[in-house]
Short mmCIF file of N, CA and C in Angstrom, two decimals:
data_model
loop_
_atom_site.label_atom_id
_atom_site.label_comp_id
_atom_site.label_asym_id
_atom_site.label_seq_id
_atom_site.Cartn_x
_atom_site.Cartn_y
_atom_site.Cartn_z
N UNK A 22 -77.63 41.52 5.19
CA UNK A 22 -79.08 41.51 5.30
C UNK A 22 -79.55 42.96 5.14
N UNK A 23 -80.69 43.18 4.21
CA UNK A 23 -81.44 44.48 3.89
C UNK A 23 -81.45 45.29 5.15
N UNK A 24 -81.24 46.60 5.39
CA UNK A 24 -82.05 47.49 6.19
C UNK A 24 -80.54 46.93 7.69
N UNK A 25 -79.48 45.80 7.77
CA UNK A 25 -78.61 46.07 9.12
C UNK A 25 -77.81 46.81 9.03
N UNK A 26 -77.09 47.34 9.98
CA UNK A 26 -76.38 48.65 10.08
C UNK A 26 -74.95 47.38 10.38
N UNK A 27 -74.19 48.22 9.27
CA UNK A 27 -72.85 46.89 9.53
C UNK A 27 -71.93 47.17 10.79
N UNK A 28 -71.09 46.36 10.83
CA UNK A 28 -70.40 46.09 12.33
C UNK A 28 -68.99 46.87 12.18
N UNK A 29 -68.65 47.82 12.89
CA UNK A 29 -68.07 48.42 12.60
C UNK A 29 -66.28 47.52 13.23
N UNK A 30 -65.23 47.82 12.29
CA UNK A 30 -64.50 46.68 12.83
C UNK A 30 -62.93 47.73 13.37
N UNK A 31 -62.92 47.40 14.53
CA UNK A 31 -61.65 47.73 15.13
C UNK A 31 -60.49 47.08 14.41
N UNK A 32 -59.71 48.84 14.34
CA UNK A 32 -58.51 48.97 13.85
C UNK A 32 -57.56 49.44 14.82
N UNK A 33 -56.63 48.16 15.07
CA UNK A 33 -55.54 48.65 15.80
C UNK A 33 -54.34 48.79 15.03
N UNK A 34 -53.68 50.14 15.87
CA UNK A 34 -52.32 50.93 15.03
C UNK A 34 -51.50 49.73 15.08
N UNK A 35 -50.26 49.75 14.38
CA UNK A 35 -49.44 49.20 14.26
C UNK A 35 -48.30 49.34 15.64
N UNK A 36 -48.45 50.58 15.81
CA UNK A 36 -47.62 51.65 17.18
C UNK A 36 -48.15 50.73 18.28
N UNK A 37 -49.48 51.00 18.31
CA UNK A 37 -50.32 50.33 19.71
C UNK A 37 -49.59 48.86 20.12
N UNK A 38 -49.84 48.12 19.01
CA UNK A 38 -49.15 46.52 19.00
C UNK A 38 -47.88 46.74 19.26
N UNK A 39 -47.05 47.22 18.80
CA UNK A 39 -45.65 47.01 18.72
C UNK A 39 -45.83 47.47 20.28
N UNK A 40 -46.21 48.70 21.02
CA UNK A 40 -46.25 49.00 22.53
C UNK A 40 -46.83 47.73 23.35
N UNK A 41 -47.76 47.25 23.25
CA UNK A 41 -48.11 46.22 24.34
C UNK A 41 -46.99 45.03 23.80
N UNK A 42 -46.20 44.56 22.60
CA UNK A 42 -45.33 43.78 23.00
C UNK A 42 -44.65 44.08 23.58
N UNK A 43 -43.92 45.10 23.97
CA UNK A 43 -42.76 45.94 24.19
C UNK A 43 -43.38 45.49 26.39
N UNK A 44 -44.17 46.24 26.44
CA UNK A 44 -45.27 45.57 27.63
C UNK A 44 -44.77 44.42 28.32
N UNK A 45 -45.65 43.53 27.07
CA UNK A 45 -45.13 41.80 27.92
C UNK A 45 -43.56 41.73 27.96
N UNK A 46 -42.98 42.15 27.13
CA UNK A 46 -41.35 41.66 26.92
C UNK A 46 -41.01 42.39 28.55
N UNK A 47 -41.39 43.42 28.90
CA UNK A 47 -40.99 44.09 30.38
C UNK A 47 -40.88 43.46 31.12
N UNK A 48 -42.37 43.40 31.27
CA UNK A 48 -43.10 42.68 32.40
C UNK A 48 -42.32 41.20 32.66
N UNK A 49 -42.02 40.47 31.32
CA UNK A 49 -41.67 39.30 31.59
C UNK A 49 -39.93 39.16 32.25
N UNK A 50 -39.35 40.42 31.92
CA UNK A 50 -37.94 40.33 32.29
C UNK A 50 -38.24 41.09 33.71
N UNK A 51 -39.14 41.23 34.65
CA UNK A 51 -39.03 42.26 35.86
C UNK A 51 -39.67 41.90 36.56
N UNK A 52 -40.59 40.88 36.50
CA UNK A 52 -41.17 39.78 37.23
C UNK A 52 -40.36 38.23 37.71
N UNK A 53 -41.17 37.82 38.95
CA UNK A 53 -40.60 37.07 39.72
C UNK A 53 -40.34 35.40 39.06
N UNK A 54 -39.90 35.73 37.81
CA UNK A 54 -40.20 34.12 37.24
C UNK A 54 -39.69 32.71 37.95
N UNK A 55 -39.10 32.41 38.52
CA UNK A 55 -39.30 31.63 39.77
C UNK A 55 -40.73 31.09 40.34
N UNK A 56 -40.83 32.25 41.22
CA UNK A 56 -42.08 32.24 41.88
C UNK A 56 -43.39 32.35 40.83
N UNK A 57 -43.35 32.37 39.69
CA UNK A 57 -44.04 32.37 38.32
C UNK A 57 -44.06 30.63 38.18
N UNK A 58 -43.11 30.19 38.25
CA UNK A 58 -42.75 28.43 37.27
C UNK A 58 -43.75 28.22 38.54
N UNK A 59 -43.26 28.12 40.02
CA UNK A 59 -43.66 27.44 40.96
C UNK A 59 -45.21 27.26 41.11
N UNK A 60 -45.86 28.50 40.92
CA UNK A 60 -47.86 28.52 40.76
C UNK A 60 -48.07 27.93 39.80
N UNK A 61 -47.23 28.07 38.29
CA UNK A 61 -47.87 27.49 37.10
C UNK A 61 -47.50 26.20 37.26
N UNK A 62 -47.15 25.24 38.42
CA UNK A 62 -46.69 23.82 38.40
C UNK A 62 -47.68 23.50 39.50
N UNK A 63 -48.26 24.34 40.89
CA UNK A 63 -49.42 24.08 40.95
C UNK A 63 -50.51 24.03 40.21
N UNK A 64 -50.25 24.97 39.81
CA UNK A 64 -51.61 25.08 38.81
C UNK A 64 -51.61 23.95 38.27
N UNK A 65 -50.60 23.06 37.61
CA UNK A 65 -50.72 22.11 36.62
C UNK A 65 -51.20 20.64 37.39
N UNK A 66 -50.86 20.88 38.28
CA UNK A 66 -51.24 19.63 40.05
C UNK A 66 -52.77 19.75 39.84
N UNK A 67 -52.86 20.95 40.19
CA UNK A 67 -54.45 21.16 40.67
C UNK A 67 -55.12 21.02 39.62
N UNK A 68 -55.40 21.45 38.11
CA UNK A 68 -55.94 20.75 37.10
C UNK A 68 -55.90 19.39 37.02
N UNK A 69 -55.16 18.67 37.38
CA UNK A 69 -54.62 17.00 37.29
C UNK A 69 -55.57 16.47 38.40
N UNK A 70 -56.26 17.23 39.44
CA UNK A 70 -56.91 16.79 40.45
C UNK A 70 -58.46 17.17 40.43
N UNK A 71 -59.31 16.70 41.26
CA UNK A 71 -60.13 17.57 40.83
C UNK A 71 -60.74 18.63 42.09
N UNK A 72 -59.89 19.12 42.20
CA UNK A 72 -59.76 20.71 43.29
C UNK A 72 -59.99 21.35 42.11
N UNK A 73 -61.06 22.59 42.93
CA UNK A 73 -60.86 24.05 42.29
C UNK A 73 -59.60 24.53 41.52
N UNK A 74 -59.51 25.09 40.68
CA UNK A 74 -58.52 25.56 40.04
C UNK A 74 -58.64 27.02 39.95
N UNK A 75 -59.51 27.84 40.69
CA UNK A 75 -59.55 29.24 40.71
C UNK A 75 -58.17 29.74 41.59
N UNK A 76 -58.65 29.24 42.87
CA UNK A 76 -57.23 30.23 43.15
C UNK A 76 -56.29 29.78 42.72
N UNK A 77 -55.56 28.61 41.92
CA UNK A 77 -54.19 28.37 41.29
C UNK A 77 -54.15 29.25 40.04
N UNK A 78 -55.05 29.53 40.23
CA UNK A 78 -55.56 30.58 38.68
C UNK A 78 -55.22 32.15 39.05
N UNK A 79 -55.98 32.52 39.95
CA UNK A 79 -55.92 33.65 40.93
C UNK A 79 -54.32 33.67 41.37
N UNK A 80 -53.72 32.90 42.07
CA UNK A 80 -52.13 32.83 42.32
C UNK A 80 -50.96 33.27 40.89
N UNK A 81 -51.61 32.07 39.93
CA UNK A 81 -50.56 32.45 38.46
C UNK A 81 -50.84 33.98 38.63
N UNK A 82 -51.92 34.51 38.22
CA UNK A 82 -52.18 35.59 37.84
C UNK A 82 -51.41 37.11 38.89
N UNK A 83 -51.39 36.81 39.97
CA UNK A 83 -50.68 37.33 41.11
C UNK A 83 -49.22 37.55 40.48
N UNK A 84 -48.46 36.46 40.46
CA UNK A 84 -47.22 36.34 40.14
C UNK A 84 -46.85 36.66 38.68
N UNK A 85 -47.97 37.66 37.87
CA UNK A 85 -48.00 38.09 37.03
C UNK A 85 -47.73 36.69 35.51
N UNK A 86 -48.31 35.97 35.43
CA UNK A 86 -48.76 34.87 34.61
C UNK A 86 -49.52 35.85 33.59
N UNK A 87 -49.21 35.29 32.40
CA UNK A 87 -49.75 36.26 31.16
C UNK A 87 -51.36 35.22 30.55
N UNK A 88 -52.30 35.43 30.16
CA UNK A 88 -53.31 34.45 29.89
C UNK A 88 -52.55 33.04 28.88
N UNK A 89 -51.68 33.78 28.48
CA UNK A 89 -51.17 32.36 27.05
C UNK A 89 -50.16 31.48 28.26
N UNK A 90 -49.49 32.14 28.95
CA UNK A 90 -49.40 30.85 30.19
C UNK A 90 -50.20 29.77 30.63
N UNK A 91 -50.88 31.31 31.34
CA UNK A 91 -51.93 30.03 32.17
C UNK A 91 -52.32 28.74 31.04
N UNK A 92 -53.05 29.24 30.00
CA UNK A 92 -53.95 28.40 28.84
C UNK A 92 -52.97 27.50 28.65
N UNK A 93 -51.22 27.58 28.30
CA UNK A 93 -50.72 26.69 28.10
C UNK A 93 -50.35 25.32 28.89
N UNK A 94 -50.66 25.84 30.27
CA UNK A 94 -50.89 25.09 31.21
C UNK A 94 -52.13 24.09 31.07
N UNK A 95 -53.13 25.01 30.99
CA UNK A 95 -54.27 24.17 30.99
C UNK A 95 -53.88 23.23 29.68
N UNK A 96 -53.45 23.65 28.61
CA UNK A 96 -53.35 23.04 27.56
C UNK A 96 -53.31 21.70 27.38
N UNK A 97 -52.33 21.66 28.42
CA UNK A 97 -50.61 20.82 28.48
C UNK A 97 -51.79 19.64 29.71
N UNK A 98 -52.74 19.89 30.28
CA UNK A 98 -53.20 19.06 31.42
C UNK A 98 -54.48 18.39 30.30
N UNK A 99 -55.46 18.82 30.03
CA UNK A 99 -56.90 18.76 29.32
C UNK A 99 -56.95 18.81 27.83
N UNK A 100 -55.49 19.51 26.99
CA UNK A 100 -55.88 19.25 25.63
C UNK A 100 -56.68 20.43 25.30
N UNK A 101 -57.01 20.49 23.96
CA UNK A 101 -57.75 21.18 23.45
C UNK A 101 -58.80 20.46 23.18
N UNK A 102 -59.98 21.45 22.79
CA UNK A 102 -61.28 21.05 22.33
C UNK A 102 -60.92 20.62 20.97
N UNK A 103 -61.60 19.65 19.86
CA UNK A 103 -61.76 19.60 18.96
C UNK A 103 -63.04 19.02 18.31
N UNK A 104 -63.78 20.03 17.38
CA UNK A 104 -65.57 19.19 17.14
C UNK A 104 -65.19 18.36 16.37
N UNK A 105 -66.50 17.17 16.52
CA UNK A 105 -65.89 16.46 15.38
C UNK A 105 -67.26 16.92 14.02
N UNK A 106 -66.53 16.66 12.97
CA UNK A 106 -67.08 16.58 11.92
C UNK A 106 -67.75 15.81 11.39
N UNK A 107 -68.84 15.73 10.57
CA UNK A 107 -69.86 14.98 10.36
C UNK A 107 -70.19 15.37 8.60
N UNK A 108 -69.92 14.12 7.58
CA UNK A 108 -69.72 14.16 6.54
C UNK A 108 -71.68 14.28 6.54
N UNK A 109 -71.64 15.29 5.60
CA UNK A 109 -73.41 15.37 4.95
C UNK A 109 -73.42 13.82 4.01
N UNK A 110 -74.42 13.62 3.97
CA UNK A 110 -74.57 12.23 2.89
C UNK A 110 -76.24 12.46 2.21
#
C-alpha cells in the first residue's frame, strides 16, 4: 500500500538456532523427566475433566515441560482446530 513503511522482518543467525537447540537438548537430559511424565499425565486427566488446567499447566512448566510438550498434550486430549472451508459458488 502507497505511502506504508514496510515491516521489517527478523533475521535469526544460524549460530543463534543451532545454540537454543543445543539449550533444549540440555535442559532435556538434566531435568527431572520422571517427575516431567508424571504432571504431563495430570495434565492430560485434568484436560479430560473439566477442572482448571492452569496449575497442571503451571506444574508441567515447573518440572521444566517445553511449550511443544505441554501443546502435545493438549493435542493428544482436544485435537486440533481445523476451519472448515466453504466452496464460493
Amino acid at each position: 500500500v502507497a505511502g506504508e513503511t514496510p515491516l521489517e522482518i527478523l533475521q535469526i543467525e544460524p549460530r543463534v538456532e543451532q545454540e537454543q537447540i543445543a539449550r533444549v537438548q540440555r535442559l532435556r537430559q538434566e531435568r527431572d523427566n520422571a517427575l516431567l511424565r508424571q504432571k504431563l499425565t495430570v495434565l492430560e486427566n485434568v484436560a479430560k475433566s473439566n477442572e482448571n488446567i492452569m496449575p497442571a499447566i503451571v506444574d508441567a512448566v515447573r518440572a521444566y515441560g517445553t511449550i511443544g510438550e505441554i501443546a502435545d498434550v493438549l493435542r493428544g486430549v482436544w485435537g486440533t482446530y481445523e476451519e472448515e472451508s466453504f466452496a464460493l459458488s
